[in-house]
């Protein structure tokens, strides 16, 4: 069962003029390509094929908007990777993303997806700078934690926390094992202002 019955793909955009109207609240997801961003979005939305994993030709280079609840959205930002991107493309994305961070009023937070084995890359540092320049809160998911031993996971989390200090919150995550799911969803819903009904303490089973 989806936690978000209204969740749905809205549209892809390649220019600010194509973005959805700047209303409600949205959280941007960014990550170097292949870091595990689509998988993480699928886990958090609790739908298997929601944000298609890996190769959806074309779409990976676009900004994809998803409705989460009637007035909240997830914005899936393109991540460059080892797919070679021309200088011109890079400049286009740099302008598009910095423009978006500057003008958006609905943008409430950045969730940055990082492969726990690679730590932070220049791409990640650039995204962190965009978000910081507009005082956006940042949460880092160190994903693919299932690929490391427990001690190595703890070490990676500590290292990234030490590097970022109070610039971002950091947690380990695994889409494969659904580890860290609850914490990540709490952050996402906190940014989006989604309130969950709490069960009354004496409500019984
Ligand atoms: N072991 C493991 N593999 C993962 C995890 N998340 C993603 N992957 C794999 O990493 C590859 C890239 O994932 P994808 O979500 O498409 O990355 P994206 O390019 O950032 O959207 C795919 O082969 C996924 O199955 C994870 O938590 N654990
Ligand atoms: Mg993807």
CSV table of C-alpha atoms and ligand atoms in Angstrom, one decimal:
chain,number,residue,atom,x,y,z
A,1,UNK,CA,0.0,0.0,0.0
A,2,UNK,CA,1.3,3.4,-0.9
A,3,UNK,CA,1.7,5.8,2.0
A,4,UNK,CA,0.7,8.5,-0.5
A,5,UNK,CA,-2.4,7.4,-2.4
A,6,UNK,CA,-2.2,10.6,-4.5
A,7,UNK,CA,1.4,10.2,-5.5
A,8,UNK,CA,1.9,10.5,-9.2
A,9,UNK,CA,4.3,11.7,-12.0
A,10,UNK,CA,3.5,15.2,-13.0
A,11,UNK,CA,5.9,16.2,-15.8
A,12,UNK,CA,9.5,16.6,-16.9
A,13,UNK,CA,11.1,20.0,-17.6
A,14,UNK,CA,14.2,21.2,-19.3
A,15,UNK,CA,13.8,24.9,-18.6
A,16,UNK,CA,12.5,27.0,-15.7
A,17,UNK,CA,9.5,28.1,-17.9
A,18,UNK,CA,8.4,24.5,-18.0
A,19,UNK,CA,8.5,24.0,-14.2
A,20,UNK,CA,5.2,23.4,-12.4
A,21,UNK,CA,3.5,26.4,-10.8
A,22,UNK,CA,5.4,27.6,-7.8
A,23,UNK,CA,2.8,26.8,-5.2
A,24,UNK,CA,2.5,24.4,-2.3
A,25,UNK,CA,5.7,22.8,-1.0
A,26,UNK,CA,8.4,20.7,-2.6
A,27,UNK,CA,11.6,18.9,-1.8
A,28,UNK,CA,14.4,18.4,-4.3
A,29,UNK,CA,16.3,15.1,-4.6
A,30,UNK,CA,19.7,15.3,-6.1
A,31,UNK,CA,22.6,12.8,-6.5
A,32,UNK,CA,25.3,12.0,-8.9
A,33,UNK,CA,23.9,9.6,-11.5
A,34,UNK,CA,23.8,6.0,-10.4
A,35,UNK,CA,24.1,7.0,-6.7
A,36,UNK,CA,20.7,5.4,-6.1
A,37,UNK,CA,18.4,8.4,-6.2
A,38,UNK,CA,15.5,6.7,-8.1
A,39,UNK,CA,15.7,3.7,-5.8
A,40,UNK,CA,15.6,5.9,-2.7
A,41,UNK,CA,12.6,7.9,-4.0
A,42,UNK,CA,10.8,4.6,-4.7
A,43,UNK,CA,11.4,3.4,-1.1
A,44,UNK,CA,10.3,6.6,0.4
A,45,UNK,CA,7.1,6.8,-1.7
A,46,UNK,CA,6.7,3.1,-1.2
A,47,UNK,CA,6.1,2.3,-4.8
A,48,UNK,CA,8.3,-0.1,-6.7
A,49,UNK,CA,8.5,1.6,-10.1
A,50,UNK,CA,7.7,5.2,-9.1
A,51,UNK,CA,10.8,7.0,-10.1
A,52,UNK,CA,12.1,4.3,-12.5
A,53,UNK,CA,15.5,3.0,-11.5
A,54,UNK,CA,18.4,3.6,-13.9
A,55,UNK,CA,18.0,4.1,-17.5
A,56,UNK,CA,14.9,5.9,-18.7
A,57,UNK,CA,16.4,7.5,-21.8
A,58,UNK,CA,15.9,11.2,-21.9
A,59,UNK,CA,14.2,11.5,-18.5
A,60,UNK,CA,17.5,11.2,-16.5
A,61,UNK,CA,18.7,14.5,-18.0
A,62,UNK,CA,15.5,16.4,-17.1
A,63,UNK,CA,13.9,17.7,-13.9
A,64,UNK,CA,11.1,15.4,-13.0
A,65,UNK,CA,8.2,16.5,-10.9
A,66,UNK,CA,6.1,14.1,-8.8
A,67,UNK,CA,3.0,14.8,-6.8
A,68,UNK,CA,3.3,13.3,-3.3
A,69,UNK,CA,0.1,14.7,-1.7
A,70,UNK,CA,-2.3,17.2,-3.2
A,71,UNK,CA,-0.1,20.2,-2.2
A,72,UNK,CA,3.4,18.6,-2.0
A,73,UNK,CA,5.9,17.5,-4.6
A,74,UNK,CA,9.2,15.7,-5.0
A,75,UNK,CA,11.5,17.2,-7.6
A,76,UNK,CA,14.0,14.7,-9.0
A,77,UNK,CA,17.0,16.7,-10.2
A,78,UNK,CA,19.3,15.4,-12.9
A,79,UNK,CA,22.7,14.2,-11.8
A,80,UNK,CA,25.7,14.0,-14.0
A,81,UNK,CA,27.7,10.9,-14.0
A,82,UNK,CA,30.0,8.9,-16.0
A,83,UNK,CA,27.7,9.4,-19.0
A,84,UNK,CA,29.8,12.2,-20.5
A,85,UNK,CA,28.1,15.5,-20.5
A,86,UNK,CA,29.4,18.3,-22.7
A,87,UNK,CA,30.6,21.6,-21.3
A,88,UNK,CA,27.6,23.3,-22.8
A,89,UNK,CA,25.2,20.8,-21.1
A,90,UNK,CA,26.9,21.3,-17.8
A,91,UNK,CA,26.6,25.1,-18.1
A,92,UNK,CA,22.9,24.7,-18.9
A,93,UNK,CA,22.3,22.6,-15.9
A,94,UNK,CA,24.3,24.8,-13.6
A,95,UNK,CA,22.3,27.8,-14.7
A,96,UNK,CA,19.0,25.9,-14.5
A,97,UNK,CA,19.6,24.5,-11.0
A,98,UNK,CA,21.0,27.7,-9.5
A,99,UNK,CA,18.1,29.6,-11.1
A,100,UNK,CA,15.6,27.2,-9.6
A,101,UNK,CA,17.1,27.4,-6.1
A,102,UNK,CA,17.0,31.1,-6.3
A,103,UNK,CA,13.5,31.7,-7.5
A,104,UNK,CA,11.5,28.8,-6.1
A,105,UNK,CA,9.3,29.7,-3.1
A,106,UNK,CA,7.9,26.2,-2.7
A,107,UNK,CA,11.3,24.5,-2.4
A,108,UNK,CA,11.7,23.6,1.3
A,109,UNK,CA,14.6,21.2,1.5
A,110,UNK,CA,17.2,19.2,-0.4
A,111,UNK,CA,17.7,15.5,0.0
A,112,UNK,CA,21.1,14.6,-1.4
A,113,UNK,CA,21.7,11.0,-2.3
A,114,UNK,CA,25.3,9.9,-2.0
A,115,UNK,CA,26.8,6.4,-2.5
A,116,UNK,CA,28.2,5.6,0.9
A,117,UNK,CA,31.3,3.9,-0.7
A,118,UNK,CA,32.3,7.1,-2.6
A,119,UNK,CA,31.6,9.7,0.1
A,120,UNK,CA,31.0,13.3,-1.2
A,121,UNK,CA,31.9,14.2,-4.7
A,122,UNK,CA,32.3,17.6,-6.4
A,123,UNK,CA,28.8,17.2,-7.7
A,124,UNK,CA,27.5,16.9,-4.1
A,125,UNK,CA,29.5,19.8,-2.8
A,126,UNK,CA,28.1,22.0,-5.7
A,127,UNK,CA,24.5,21.0,-4.7
A,128,UNK,CA,25.2,21.7,-1.1
A,129,UNK,CA,26.5,25.2,-2.1
A,130,UNK,CA,23.3,25.9,-4.2
A,131,UNK,CA,21.1,24.9,-1.2
A,132,UNK,CA,23.2,26.8,1.4
A,133,UNK,CA,23.1,30.0,-0.7
A,134,UNK,CA,19.3,30.1,-0.3
A,135,UNK,CA,19.3,28.8,3.3
A,136,UNK,CA,17.7,25.5,2.4
A,137,UNK,CA,18.0,22.7,4.9
A,138,UNK,CA,20.0,19.7,3.6
A,139,UNK,CA,19.7,16.0,4.5
A,140,UNK,CA,22.3,13.5,3.1
A,141,UNK,CA,21.3,9.9,2.6
A,142,UNK,CA,24.4,7.8,2.4
A,143,UNK,CA,22.9,5.0,0.5
A,144,UNK,CA,23.9,1.5,-0.5
A,145,UNK,CA,24.8,1.0,3.1
A,146,UNK,CA,24.1,-2.8,2.6
A,147,UNK,CA,27.4,-2.9,0.6
A,148,UNK,CA,29.5,-2.1,3.6
A,149,UNK,CA,30.0,-3.8,7.0
A,150,UNK,CA,28.4,-2.2,10.0
A,151,UNK,CA,31.6,-0.7,11.3
A,152,UNK,CA,32.4,0.8,7.9
A,153,UNK,CA,28.9,2.3,7.7
A,154,UNK,CA,29.3,4.0,11.1
A,155,UNK,CA,32.7,5.3,10.0
A,156,UNK,CA,31.4,6.7,6.8
A,157,UNK,CA,28.5,8.5,8.6
A,158,UNK,CA,31.0,10.0,11.1
A,159,UNK,CA,33.3,11.2,8.3
A,160,UNK,CA,30.6,12.9,6.3
A,161,UNK,CA,29.1,14.4,9.5
A,162,UNK,CA,32.5,15.7,10.4
A,163,UNK,CA,33.1,17.3,7.0
A,164,UNK,CA,29.6,18.9,6.9
A,165,UNK,CA,29.2,19.9,10.5
A,166,UNK,CA,25.9,21.7,11.0
A,167,UNK,CA,25.6,22.4,7.3
A,168,UNK,CA,23.5,19.2,6.8
A,169,UNK,CA,22.1,16.2,8.6
A,170,UNK,CA,23.5,12.8,7.6
A,171,UNK,CA,22.2,9.3,7.8
A,172,UNK,CA,23.0,5.8,6.4
A,173,UNK,CA,20.4,4.4,4.1
A,174,UNK,CA,19.8,1.3,2.0
A,175,UNK,CA,17.1,1.0,-0.6
A,176,UNK,CA,17.8,-2.7,-0.9
A,177,UNK,CA,17.3,-3.4,2.8
A,178,UNK,CA,15.0,-0.5,3.4
A,179,UNK,CA,17.3,0.6,6.1
A,180,UNK,CA,16.9,4.2,7.4
A,181,UNK,CA,13.6,4.4,5.7
A,182,UNK,CA,11.7,5.8,8.7
A,183,UNK,CA,14.2,8.5,9.6
A,184,UNK,CA,14.5,9.6,6.0
A,185,UNK,CA,10.7,9.8,5.6
A,186,UNK,CA,10.4,11.8,8.8
A,187,UNK,CA,12.9,14.4,7.4
A,188,UNK,CA,11.1,14.5,4.0
A,189,UNK,CA,7.7,14.9,5.7
A,190,UNK,CA,9.1,17.5,8.1
A,191,UNK,CA,10.4,19.6,5.2
A,192,UNK,CA,7.0,19.2,3.4
A,193,UNK,CA,5.0,20.0,6.5
A,194,UNK,CA,3.1,16.7,6.2
A,195,UNK,CA,1.6,15.7,9.5
A,196,UNK,CA,0.9,12.1,10.3
A,197,UNK,CA,-2.0,11.2,12.4
A,198,UNK,CA,-0.6,9.8,15.6
A,199,UNK,CA,-2.3,6.8,17.2
A,200,UNK,CA,-3.8,7.7,20.5
A,201,UNK,CA,-1.7,5.9,23.2
A,202,UNK,CA,-4.7,4.0,24.5
A,203,UNK,CA,-6.3,3.3,21.1
A,204,UNK,CA,-5.6,-0.4,21.4
A,205,UNK,CA,-4.6,-2.7,18.6
B,1,LIG,N1,23.0,-2.8,-3.1
B,1,LIG,C1,22.3,-1.7,-3.4
B,1,LIG,N2,22.1,-1.3,-4.7
B,1,LIG,C2,21.4,-0.1,-4.9
B,1,LIG,C3,20.8,0.6,-3.8
B,1,LIG,N3,20.2,1.7,-4.4
B,1,LIG,C4,20.4,1.6,-5.7
B,1,LIG,N4,21.1,0.5,-6.0
B,1,LIG,C5,21.5,0.1,-7.4
B,1,LIG,O1,22.3,1.1,-8.0
B,1,LIG,C6,22.0,1.3,-9.4
B,1,LIG,C7,21.6,2.7,-9.6
B,1,LIG,O2,20.4,3.0,-8.9
B,1,LIG,P1,19.3,4.1,-9.3
B,1,LIG,O3,18.3,4.2,-8.2
B,1,LIG,O4,18.8,4.0,-10.7
B,1,LIG,O5,20.3,5.4,-9.3
B,1,LIG,P2,20.1,6.9,-9.8
B,1,LIG,O6,20.9,7.0,-11.1
B,1,LIG,O7,20.8,7.7,-8.8
B,1,LIG,O8,18.7,7.2,-9.9
B,1,LIG,C8,20.9,0.3,-9.7
B,1,LIG,O9,21.5,-0.9,-10.2
B,1,LIG,C9,20.3,0.0,-8.3
B,1,LIG,O10,19.7,-1.3,-8.3
B,1,LIG,C10,21.0,0.1,-2.5
B,1,LIG,O11,20.6,0.7,-1.5
B,1,LIG,N5,21.8,-1.0,-2.3
B,2,LIG,MG1,17.6,7.8,-11.6
